[in-house]
mmCIF file of C-alpha atoms and ligand atoms in Angstrom:
data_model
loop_
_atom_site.group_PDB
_atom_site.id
_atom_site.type_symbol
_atom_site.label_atom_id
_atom_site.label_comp_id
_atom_site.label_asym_id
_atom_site.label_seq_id
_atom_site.Cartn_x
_atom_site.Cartn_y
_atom_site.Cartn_z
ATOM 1 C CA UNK A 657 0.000 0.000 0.000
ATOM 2 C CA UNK A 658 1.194 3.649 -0.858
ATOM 3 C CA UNK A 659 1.560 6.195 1.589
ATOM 4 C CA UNK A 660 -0.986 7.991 0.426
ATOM 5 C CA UNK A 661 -3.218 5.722 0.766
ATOM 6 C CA UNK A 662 -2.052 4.329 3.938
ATOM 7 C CA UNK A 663 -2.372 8.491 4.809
ATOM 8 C CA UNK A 664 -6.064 7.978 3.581
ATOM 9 C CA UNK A 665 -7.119 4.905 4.775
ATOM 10 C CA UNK A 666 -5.722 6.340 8.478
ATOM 11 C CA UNK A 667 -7.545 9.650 8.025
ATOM 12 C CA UNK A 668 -10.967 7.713 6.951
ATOM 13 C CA UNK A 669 -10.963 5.909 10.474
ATOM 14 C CA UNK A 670 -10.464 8.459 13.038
ATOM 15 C CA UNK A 671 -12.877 10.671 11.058
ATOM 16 C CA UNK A 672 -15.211 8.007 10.969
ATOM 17 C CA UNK A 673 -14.260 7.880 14.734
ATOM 18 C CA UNK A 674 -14.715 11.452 15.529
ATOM 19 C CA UNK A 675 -17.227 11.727 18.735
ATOM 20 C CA UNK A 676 -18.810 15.200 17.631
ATOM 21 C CA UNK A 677 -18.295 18.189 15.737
ATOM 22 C CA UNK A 678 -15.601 19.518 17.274
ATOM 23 C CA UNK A 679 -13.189 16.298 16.767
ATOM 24 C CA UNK A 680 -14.548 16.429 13.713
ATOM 25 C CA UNK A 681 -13.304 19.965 13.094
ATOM 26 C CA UNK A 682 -9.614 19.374 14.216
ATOM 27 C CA UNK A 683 -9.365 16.760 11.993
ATOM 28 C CA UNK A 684 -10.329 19.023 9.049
ATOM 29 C CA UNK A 685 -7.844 21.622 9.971
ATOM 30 C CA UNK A 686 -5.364 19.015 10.780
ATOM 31 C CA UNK A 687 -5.640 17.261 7.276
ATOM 32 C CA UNK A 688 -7.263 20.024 4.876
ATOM 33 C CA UNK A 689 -5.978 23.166 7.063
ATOM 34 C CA UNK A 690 -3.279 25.959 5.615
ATOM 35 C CA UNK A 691 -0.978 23.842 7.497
ATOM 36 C CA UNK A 692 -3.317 20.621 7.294
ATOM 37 C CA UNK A 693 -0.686 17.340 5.976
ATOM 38 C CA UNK A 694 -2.786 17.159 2.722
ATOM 39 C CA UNK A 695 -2.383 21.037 2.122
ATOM 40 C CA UNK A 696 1.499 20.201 2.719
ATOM 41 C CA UNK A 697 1.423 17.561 -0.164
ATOM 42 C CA UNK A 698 -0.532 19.436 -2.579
ATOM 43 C CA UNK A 699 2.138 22.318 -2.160
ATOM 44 C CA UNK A 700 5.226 19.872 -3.117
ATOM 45 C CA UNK A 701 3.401 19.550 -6.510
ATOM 46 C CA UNK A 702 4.886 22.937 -7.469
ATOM 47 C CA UNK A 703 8.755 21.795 -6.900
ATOM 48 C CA UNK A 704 7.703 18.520 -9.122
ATOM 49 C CA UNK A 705 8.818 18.292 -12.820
ATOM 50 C CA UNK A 706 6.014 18.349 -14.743
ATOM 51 C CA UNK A 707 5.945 14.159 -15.350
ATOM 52 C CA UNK A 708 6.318 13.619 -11.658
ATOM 53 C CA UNK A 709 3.377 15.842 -11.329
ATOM 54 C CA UNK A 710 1.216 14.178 -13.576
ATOM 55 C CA UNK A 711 1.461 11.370 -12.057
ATOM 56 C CA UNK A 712 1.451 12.574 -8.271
ATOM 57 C CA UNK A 713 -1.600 15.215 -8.859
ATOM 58 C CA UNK A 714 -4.100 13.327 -9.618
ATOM 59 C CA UNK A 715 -3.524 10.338 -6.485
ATOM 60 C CA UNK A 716 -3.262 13.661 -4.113
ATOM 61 C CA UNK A 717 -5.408 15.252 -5.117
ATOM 62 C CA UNK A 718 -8.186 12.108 -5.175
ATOM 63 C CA UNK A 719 -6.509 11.858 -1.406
ATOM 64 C CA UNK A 720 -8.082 15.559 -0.843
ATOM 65 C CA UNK A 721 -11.091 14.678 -2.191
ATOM 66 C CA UNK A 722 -11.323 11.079 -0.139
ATOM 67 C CA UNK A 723 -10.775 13.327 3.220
ATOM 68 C CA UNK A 724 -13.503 15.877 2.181
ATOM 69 C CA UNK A 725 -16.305 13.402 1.441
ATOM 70 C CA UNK A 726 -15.295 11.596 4.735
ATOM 71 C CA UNK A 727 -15.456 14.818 6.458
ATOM 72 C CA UNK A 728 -18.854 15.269 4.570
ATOM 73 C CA UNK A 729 -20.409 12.245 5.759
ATOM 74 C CA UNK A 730 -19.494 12.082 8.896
ATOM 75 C CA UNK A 731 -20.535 15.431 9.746
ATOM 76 C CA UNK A 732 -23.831 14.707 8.076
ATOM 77 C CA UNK A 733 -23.780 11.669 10.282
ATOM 78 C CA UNK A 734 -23.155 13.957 13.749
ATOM 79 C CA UNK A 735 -25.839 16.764 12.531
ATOM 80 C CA UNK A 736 -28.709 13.465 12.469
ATOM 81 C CA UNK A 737 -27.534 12.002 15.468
ATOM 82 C CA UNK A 738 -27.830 15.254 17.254
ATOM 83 C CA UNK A 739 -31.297 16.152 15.723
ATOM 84 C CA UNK A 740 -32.497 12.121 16.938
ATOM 85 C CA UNK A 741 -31.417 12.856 20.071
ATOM 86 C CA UNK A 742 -32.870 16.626 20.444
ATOM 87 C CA UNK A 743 -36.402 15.685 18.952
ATOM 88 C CA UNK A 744 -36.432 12.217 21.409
ATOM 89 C CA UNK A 745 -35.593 14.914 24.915
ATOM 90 C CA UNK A 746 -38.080 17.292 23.453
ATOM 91 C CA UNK A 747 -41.135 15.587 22.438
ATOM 92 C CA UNK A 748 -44.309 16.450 23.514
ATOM 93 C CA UNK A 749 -47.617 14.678 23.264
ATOM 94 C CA UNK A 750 -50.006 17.529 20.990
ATOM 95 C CA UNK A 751 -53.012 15.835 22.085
ATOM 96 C CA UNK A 752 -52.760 16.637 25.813
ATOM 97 C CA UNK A 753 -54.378 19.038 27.349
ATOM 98 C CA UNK A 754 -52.975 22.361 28.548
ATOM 99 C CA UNK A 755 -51.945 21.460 32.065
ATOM 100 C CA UNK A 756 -53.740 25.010 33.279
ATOM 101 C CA UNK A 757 -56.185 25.687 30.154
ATOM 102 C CA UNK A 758 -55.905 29.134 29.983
ATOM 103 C CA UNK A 759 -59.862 30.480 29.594
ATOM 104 C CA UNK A 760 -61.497 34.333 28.502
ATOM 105 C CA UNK A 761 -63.970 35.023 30.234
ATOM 106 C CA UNK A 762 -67.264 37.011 29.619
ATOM 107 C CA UNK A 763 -66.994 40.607 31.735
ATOM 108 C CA UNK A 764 -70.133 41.572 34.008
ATOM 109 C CA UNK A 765 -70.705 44.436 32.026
ATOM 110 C CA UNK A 766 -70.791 42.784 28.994
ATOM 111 C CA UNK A 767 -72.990 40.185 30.791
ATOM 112 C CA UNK A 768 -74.962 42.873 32.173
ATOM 113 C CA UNK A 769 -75.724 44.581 29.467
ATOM 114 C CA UNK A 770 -76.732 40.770 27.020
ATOM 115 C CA UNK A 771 -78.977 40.527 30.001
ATOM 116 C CA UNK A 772 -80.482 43.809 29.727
ATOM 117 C CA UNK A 773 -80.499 43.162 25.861
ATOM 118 C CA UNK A 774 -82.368 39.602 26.010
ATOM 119 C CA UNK A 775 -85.046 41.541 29.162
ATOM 120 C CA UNK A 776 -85.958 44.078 26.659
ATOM 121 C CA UNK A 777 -85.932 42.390 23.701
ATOM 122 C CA UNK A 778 -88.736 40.567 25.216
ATOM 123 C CA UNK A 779 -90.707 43.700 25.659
ATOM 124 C CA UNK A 780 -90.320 44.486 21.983
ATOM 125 C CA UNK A 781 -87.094 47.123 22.557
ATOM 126 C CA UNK A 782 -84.443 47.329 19.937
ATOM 127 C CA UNK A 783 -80.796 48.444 20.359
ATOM 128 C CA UNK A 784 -79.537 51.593 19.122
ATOM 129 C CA UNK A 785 -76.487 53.401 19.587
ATOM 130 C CA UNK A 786 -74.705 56.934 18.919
ATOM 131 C CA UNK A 787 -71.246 58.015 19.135
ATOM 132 C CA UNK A 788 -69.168 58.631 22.412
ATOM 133 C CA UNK A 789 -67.314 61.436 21.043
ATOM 134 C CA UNK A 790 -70.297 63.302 20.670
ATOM 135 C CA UNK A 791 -71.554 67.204 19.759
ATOM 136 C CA UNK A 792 -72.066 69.751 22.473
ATOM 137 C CA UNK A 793 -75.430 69.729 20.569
ATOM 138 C CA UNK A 794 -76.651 66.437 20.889
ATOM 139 C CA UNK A 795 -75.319 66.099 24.585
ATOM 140 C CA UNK A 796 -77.101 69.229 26.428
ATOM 141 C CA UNK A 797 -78.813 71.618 23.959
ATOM 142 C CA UNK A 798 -80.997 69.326 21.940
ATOM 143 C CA UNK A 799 -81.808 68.140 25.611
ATOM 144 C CA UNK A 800 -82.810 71.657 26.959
ATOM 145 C CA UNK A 801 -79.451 72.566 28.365
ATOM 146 C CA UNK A 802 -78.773 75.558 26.351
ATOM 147 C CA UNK A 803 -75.425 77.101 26.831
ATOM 148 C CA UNK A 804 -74.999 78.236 29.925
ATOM 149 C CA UNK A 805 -77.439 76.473 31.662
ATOM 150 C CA UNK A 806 -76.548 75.486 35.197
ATOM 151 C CA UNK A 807 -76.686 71.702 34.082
ATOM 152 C CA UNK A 808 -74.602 71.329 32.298
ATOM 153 C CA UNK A 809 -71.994 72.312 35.054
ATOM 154 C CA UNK A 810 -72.804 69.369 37.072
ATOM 155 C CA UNK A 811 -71.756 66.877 34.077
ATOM 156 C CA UNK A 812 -67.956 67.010 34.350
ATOM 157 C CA UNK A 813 -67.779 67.095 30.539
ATOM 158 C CA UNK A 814 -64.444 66.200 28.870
ATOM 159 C CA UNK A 815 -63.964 68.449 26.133
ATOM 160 C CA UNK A 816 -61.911 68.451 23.058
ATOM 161 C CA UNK A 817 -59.839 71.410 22.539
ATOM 162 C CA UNK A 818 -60.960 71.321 18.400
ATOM 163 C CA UNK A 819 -64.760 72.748 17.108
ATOM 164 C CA UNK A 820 -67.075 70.357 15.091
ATOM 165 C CA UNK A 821 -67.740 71.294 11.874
ATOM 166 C CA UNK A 822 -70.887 73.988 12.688
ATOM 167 C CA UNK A 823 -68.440 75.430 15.271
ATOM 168 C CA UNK A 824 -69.843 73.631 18.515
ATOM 169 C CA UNK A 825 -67.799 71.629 20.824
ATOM 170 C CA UNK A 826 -66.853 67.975 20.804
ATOM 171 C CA UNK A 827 -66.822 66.205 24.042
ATOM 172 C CA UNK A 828 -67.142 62.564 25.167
ATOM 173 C CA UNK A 829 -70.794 62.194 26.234
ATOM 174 C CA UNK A 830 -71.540 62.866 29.595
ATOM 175 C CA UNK A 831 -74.694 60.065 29.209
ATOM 176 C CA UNK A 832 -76.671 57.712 26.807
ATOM 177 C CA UNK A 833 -79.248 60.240 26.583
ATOM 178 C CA UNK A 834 -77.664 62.152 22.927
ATOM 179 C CA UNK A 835 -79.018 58.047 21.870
ATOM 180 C CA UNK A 836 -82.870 59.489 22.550
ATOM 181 C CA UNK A 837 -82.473 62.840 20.284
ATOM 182 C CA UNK A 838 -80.236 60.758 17.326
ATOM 183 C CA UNK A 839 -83.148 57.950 17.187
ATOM 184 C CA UNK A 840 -85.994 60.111 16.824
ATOM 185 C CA UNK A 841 -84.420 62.465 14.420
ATOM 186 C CA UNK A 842 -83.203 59.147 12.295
ATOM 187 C CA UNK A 843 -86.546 56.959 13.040
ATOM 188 C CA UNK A 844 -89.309 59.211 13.307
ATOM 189 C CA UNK A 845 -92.149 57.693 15.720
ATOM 190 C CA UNK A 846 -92.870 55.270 17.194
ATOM 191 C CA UNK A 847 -89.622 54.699 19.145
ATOM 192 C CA UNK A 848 -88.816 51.931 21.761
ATOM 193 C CA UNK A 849 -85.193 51.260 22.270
ATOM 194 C CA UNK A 850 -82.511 50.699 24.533
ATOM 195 C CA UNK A 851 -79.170 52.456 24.237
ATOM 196 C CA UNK A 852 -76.410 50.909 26.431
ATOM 197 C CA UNK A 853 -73.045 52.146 26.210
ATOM 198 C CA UNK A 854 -69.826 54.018 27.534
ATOM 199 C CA UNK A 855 -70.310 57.545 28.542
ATOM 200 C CA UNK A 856 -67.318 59.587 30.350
ATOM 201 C CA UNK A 857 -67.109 62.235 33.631
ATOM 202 C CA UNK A 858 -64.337 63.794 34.832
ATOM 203 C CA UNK A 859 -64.845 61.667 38.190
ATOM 204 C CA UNK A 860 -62.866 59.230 40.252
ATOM 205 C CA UNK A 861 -63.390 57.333 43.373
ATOM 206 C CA UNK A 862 -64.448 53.835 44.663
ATOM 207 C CA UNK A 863 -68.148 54.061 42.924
ATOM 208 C CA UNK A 864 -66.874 57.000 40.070
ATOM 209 C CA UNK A 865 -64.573 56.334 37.787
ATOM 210 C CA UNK A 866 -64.037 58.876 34.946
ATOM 211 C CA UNK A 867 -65.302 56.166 31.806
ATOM 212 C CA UNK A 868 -68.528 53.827 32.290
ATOM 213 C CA UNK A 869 -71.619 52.322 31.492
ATOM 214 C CA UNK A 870 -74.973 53.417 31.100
ATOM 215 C CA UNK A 871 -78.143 52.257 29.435
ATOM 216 C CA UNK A 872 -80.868 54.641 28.135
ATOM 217 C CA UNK A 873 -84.540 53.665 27.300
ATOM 218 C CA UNK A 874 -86.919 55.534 25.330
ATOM 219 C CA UNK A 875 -90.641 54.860 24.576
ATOM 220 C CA UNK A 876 -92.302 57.192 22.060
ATOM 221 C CA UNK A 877 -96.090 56.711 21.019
ATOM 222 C CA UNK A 878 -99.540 57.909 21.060
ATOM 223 C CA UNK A 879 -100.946 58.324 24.570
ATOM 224 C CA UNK A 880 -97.816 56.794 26.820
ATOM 225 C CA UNK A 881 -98.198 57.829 30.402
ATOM 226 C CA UNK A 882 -96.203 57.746 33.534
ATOM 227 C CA UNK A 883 -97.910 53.957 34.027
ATOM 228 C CA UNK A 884 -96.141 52.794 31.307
ATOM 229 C CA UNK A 885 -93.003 53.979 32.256
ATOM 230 C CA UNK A 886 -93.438 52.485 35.995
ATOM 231 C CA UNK A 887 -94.923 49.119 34.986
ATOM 232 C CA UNK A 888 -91.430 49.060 32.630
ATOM 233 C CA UNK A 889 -89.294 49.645 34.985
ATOM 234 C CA UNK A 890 -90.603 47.114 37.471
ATOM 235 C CA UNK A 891 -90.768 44.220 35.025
ATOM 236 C CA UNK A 892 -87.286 44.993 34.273
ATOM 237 C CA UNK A 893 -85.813 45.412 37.633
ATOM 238 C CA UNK A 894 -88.115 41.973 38.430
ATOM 239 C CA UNK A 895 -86.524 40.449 35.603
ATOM 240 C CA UNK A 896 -82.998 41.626 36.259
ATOM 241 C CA UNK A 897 -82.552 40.813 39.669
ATOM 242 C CA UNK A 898 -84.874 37.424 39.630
ATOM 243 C CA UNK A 899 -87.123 38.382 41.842
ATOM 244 C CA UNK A 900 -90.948 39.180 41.811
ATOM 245 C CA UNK A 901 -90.694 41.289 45.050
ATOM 246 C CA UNK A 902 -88.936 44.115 43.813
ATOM 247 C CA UNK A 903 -90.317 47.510 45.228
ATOM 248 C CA UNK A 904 -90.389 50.924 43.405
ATOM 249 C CA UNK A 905 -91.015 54.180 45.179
ATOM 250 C CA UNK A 906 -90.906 57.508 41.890
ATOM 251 C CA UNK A 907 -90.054 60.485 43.196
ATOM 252 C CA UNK A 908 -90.258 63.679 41.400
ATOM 253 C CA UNK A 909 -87.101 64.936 40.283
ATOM 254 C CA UNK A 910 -85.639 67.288 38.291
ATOM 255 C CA UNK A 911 -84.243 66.806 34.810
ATOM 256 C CA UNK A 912 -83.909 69.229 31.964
ATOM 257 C CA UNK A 913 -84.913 66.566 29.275
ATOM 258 C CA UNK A 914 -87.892 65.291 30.986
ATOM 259 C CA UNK A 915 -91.090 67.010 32.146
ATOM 260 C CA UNK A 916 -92.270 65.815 34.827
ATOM 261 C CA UNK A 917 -89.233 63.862 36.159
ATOM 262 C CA UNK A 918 -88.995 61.115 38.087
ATOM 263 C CA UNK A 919 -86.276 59.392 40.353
ATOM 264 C CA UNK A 920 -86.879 55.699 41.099
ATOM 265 C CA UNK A 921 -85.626 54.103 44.305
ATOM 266 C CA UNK A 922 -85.613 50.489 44.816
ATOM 267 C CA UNK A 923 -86.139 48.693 48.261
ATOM 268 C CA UNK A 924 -83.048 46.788 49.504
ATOM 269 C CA UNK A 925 -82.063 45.343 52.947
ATOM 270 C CA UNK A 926 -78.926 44.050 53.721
ATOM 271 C CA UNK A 927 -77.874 40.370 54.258
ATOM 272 C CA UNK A 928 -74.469 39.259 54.983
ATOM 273 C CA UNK A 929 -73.088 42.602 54.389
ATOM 274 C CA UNK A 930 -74.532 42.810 51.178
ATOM 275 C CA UNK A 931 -77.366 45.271 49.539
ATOM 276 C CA UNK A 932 -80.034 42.590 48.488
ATOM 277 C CA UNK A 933 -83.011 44.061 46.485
ATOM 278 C CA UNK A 934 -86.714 43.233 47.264
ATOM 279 C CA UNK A 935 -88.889 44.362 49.684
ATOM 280 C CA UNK A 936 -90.599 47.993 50.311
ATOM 281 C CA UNK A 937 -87.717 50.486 51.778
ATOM 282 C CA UNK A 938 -90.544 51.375 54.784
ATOM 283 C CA UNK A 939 -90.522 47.484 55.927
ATOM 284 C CA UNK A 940 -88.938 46.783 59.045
ATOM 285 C CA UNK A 941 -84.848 46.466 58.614
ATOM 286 C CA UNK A 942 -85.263 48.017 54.537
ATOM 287 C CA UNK A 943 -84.299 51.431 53.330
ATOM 288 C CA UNK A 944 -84.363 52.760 49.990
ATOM 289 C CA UNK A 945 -81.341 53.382 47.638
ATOM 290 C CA UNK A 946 -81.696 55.572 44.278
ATOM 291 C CA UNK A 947 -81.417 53.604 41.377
ATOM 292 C CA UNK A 948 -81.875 55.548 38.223
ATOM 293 C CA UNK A 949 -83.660 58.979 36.389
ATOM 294 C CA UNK A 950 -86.372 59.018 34.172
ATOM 295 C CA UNK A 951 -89.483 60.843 33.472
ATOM 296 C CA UNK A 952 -91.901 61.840 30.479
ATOM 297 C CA UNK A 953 -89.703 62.984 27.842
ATOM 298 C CA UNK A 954 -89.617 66.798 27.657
ATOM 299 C CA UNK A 955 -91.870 68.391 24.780
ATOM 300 C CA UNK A 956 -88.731 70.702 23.743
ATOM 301 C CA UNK A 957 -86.931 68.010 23.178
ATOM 302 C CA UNK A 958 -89.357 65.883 21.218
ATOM 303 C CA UNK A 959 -89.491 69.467 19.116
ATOM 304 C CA UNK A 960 -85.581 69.427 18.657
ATOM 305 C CA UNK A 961 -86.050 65.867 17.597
ATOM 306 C CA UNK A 962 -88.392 66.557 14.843
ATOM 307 C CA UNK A 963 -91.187 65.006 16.600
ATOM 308 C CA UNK A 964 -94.899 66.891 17.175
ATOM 309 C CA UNK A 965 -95.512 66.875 21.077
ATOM 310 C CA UNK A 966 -99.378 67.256 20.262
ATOM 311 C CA UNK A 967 -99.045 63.695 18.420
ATOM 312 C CA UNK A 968 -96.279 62.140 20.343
ATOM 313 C CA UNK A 969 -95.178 61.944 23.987
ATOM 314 C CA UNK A 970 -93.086 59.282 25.386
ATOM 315 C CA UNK A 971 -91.030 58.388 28.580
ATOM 316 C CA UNK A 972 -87.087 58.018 29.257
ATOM 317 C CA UNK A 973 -84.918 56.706 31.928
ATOM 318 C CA UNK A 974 -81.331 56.293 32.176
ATOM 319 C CA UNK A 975 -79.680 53.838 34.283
ATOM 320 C CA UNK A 976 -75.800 52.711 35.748
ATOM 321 C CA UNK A 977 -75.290 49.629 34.083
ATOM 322 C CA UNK A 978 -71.824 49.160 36.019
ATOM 323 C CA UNK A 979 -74.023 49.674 39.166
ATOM 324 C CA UNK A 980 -76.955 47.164 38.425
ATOM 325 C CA UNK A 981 -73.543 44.694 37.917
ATOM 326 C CA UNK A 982 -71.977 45.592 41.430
ATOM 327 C CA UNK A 983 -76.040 45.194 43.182
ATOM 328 C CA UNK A 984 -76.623 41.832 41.341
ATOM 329 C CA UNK A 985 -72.822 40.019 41.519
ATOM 330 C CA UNK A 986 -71.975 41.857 44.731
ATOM 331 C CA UNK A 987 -68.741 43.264 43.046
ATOM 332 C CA UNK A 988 -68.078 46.632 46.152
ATOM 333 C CA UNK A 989 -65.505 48.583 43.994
ATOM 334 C CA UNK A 990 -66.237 50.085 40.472
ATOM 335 C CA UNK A 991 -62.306 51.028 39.491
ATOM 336 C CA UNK A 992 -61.462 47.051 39.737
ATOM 337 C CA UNK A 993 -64.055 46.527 36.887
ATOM 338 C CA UNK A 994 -61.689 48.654 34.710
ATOM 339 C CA UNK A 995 -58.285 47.162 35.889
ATOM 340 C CA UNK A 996 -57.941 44.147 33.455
ATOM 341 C CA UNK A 997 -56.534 41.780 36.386
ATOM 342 C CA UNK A 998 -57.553 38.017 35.132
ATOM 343 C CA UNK A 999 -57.698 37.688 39.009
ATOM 344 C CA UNK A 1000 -60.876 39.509 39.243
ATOM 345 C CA UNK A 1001 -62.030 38.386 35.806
ATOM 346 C CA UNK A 1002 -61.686 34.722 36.641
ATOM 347 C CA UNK A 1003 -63.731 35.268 39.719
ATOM 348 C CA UNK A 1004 -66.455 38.175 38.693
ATOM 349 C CA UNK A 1005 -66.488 36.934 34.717
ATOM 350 C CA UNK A 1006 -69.032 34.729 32.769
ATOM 351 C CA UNK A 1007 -68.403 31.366 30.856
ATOM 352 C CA UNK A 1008 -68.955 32.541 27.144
ATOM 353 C CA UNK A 1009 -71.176 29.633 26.440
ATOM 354 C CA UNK A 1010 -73.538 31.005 28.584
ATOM 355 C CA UNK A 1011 -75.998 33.083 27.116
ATOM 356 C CA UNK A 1012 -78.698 35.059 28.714
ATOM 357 C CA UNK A 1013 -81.730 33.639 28.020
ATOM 358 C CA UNK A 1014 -85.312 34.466 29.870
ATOM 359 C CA UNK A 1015 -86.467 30.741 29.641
ATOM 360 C CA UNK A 1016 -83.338 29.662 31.636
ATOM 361 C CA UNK A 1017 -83.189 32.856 33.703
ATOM 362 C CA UNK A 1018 -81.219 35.567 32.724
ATOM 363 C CA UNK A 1019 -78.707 35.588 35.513
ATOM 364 C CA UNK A 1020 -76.061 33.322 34.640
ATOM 365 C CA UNK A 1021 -74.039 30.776 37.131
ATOM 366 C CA UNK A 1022 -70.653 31.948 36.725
HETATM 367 N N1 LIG B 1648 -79.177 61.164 31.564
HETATM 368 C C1 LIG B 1648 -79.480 61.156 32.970
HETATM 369 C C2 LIG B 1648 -78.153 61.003 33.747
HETATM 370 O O1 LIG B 1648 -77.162 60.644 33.177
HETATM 371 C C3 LIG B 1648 -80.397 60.026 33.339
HETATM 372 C C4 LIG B 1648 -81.743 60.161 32.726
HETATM 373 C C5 LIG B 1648 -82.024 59.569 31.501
HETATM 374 C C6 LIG B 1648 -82.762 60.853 33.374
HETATM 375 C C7 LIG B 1648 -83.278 59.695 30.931
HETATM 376 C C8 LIG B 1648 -84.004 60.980 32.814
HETATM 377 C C9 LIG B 1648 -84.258 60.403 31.607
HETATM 378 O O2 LIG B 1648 -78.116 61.220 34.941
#
C-alpha cells in the first residue's frame, strides 16, 4: 500500500471515529488546514517536474477529495444524530391538554348589558347606539341645556380642545341620553329602544370612575303615560334581579330633558353585608337606595327631535349599568371593573357559552 493511501485509509478511520463536531473539526484543519498534511502535499506539486506531477496530482489530489467526502459524511452523520437525540428529549404529546387551560372570560358588564339586551328584547325594545365622542349639541342643547345652563356644570364634561364642523364643541358624552335625540331624528315615531353604552365624567373614586356604562330607554307613542313607564321599569328590575318582590317608590325629580321627572328608588335590605333588592324600603330592617332617572320625555326636546308633542309623547330613563352589575354580583368597587386583572375576571367573569336567556333565567351561574 502507498503512503498515500495508507495516509487515507488512516484519516478515513479516526474521522469516521470522531465523537462530535468539534473532533470532527480538528481533523479538518489538521488534514485540509493551511498547514493541514494534505495542504502540505498538494504544495510539493509545485517543486515537481512536470511528469512527476502528472502522475502525483491526480492520487493527491483524489486523497483531498477522499478526506472531504469523509469529512462530509461524517458530519452529516453527527448533525442526524444530534437532531435524533434533540427531537427524542423534546417531544411532547399535541393531544394533551394544557396542564392550566388558559380560559377568557365574559366581563359583568358585557354580561350585564346581554342581560339587559335579552329583558328588553322581550318587551319588543331594539338596540340603538350613537357616538361617544359626541356634539355639544346632541349632549345638552338638543336636551334643553342651552349654553350656559346650570346643568350642564354638574356633568364634568371632557372636552376636546378642536370645534365640530358647525363650530360647537366635541366632548365625550356625559350620558346615553344624545341616543334618545339621534333615534328620533333618524326613526321618526314610534320609538322603543334601549341604548347601552360608555359615557365619560371627569370623576374618580371607589363608585366614580371617569369612563362607564350606562343604558338609556326611550318609549315614544300615542298616549304613553307615567304607568307605562313604571310598569317598565318594574318588570325589568323583576326580571334583572330574579325576583318578583322588587319595590319601586318615583319620586319627582328634576331633569332638563324630561317634564315631569322622576327618580326611582328600589327597596333593599342588607344580608351578609350585602345590599339585596326586594322588599318595600318602609318594611322593618329596609331602606331605599336611588337607582336611576327618568321621566316623560320633555316636549322641547321631542321638538328638537323633529317630533310633534301634540301627536307624540313618550317616557325616558337612564340607568348605571356598572351599578346594576356591582347590586346583582356583589362586586363593592367600580375602578377594579376597569383594571384588566384576570384575578378579578376569573372570579367576577361569565363562561362565554352562557348566554342570557329568559327561559333559563337571565342571571347566569358563573
Ligand atoms: N341622563 C341622565 C343622567 O345621566 C339620566 C336620565 C335619563 C334621566 C333619561 C331621565 C331620563 O343622569
Amino acid at each position: 500500500m502507498s503512503e498515500l493511501e495508507q495516509l487515507r485509509d488512516t484519516a478515513r478511520a479516526r474521522i469516521a471515529a470522531a465523537e462530535n463536531a468539534d473532533a470532527l473539526e480538528a481533523l479538518r484543519v489538521e488534514y485540509l488546514g493551511k498547514q493541514g498534511s494534505v495542504s502540505a502535499l498538494l504544495k510539493t506539486l509545485g517543486k515537481m517536474t512536470p511528469e512527476q506531477r502528472q502522475e502525483e496530482g491526480p492520487k493527491i489530489q483524489s486523497l483531498r477529495a477522499a478526506v472531504a467526502d469523509a469529512i462530509a459524511e461524517r458530519k452529516t452523520a453527527l448533525d442526524n444524530a444530534a437532531l435524533e437525540q434533540q427531537l427524542a428529549s423534546e417531544t411532547m404529546d399535541l393531544s394533551l391538554p394544557a396542564p392550566q387551560s388558559p380560559r377568557g372570560s365574559v366581563h359583568p358588564v358585557s354580561q350585564v348589558m346581554d342581560e339587559l339586551a335579552e329583558i328588553f328584547a322581550d318587551m319588543g325594545f331594539a338596540v340603538a347606539t350613537g357616538p361617544e365622542i359626541e356634539d355639544d349639541w346632541h349632549n345638552f342643547t338638543a336636551l334643553n341645556m342651552p349654553e350656559s345652563h346650570p346643568a350642564r356644570a354638574m356633568h364634568d364634561t371632557f372636552y376636546f380642545p378642536d370645534e365640530s364642523a358647525d363650530g360647537g364643541k366635541m366632548l365625550l358624552r356625559t350620558h346615553t341620553s344624545p341616543v334618545q335625540v339621534r333615534t328620533m331624528k333618524a326613526q321618526g315615531a314610534p320609538v322603543r329602544i334601549i341604548a347601552p353604552g360608555r359615557v365619560y365624567r371627569s370623576d374618580s373614586d371607589a363608585t366614580h370612575t371617569p369612563m362607564f356604562h350606562q343604558i338609556e330607554g326611550l318609549v315614544i307613542d300615542k298616549n304613553i303615560h307615567l304607568g307605562h313607564l313604571k310598569w317598565t321599569l318594574e318588570t325589568f328590575l323583576k326580571a334583572f334581579f330574579e325576583r318578583d318582590d322588587i319595590v319601586l317608590r318615583l319620586r319627582p325629580s328634576y331633569f332638563p330633558f324630561t317634564e315631569p321627572s322622576v327618580e326611582v328608588d328600589v327597596g333593599f335590605a342588607i344580608e351578609n353585608g350585602r345590599r339585596v333588592l326586594g322588599g318595600s324600603g318602609d318594611a322593618p330592617g329596609h331602606a331605599w337606595m336611588e337607582l336611576l332617572g327618568s321621566g316623560m320625555v320633555n316636549a322641547r326636546v321631542l321638538e328638537m327631535s323633529g317630533l310633534d308633542p301634540d301627536e307624540y309623547q313618550g317616557f325616558a330613563f337612564g340607568v348605571g349599568v356598572d351599578r346594576l352589575a356591582m347590586l346583582k354580583y356583589g362586586m363593592d368597587d367600580l375602578r377594579a371593573f376597569f383594571d384588566g386583572d384576570h384575578r378579578w375576571l376569573d372570579h367576577y367573569g361569565f363562561a362565554s357559552f352562557d348566554q342570557p336567556t329568559l327561559s333559563a333565567g337571565v342571571g347566569a351561574t358563573a
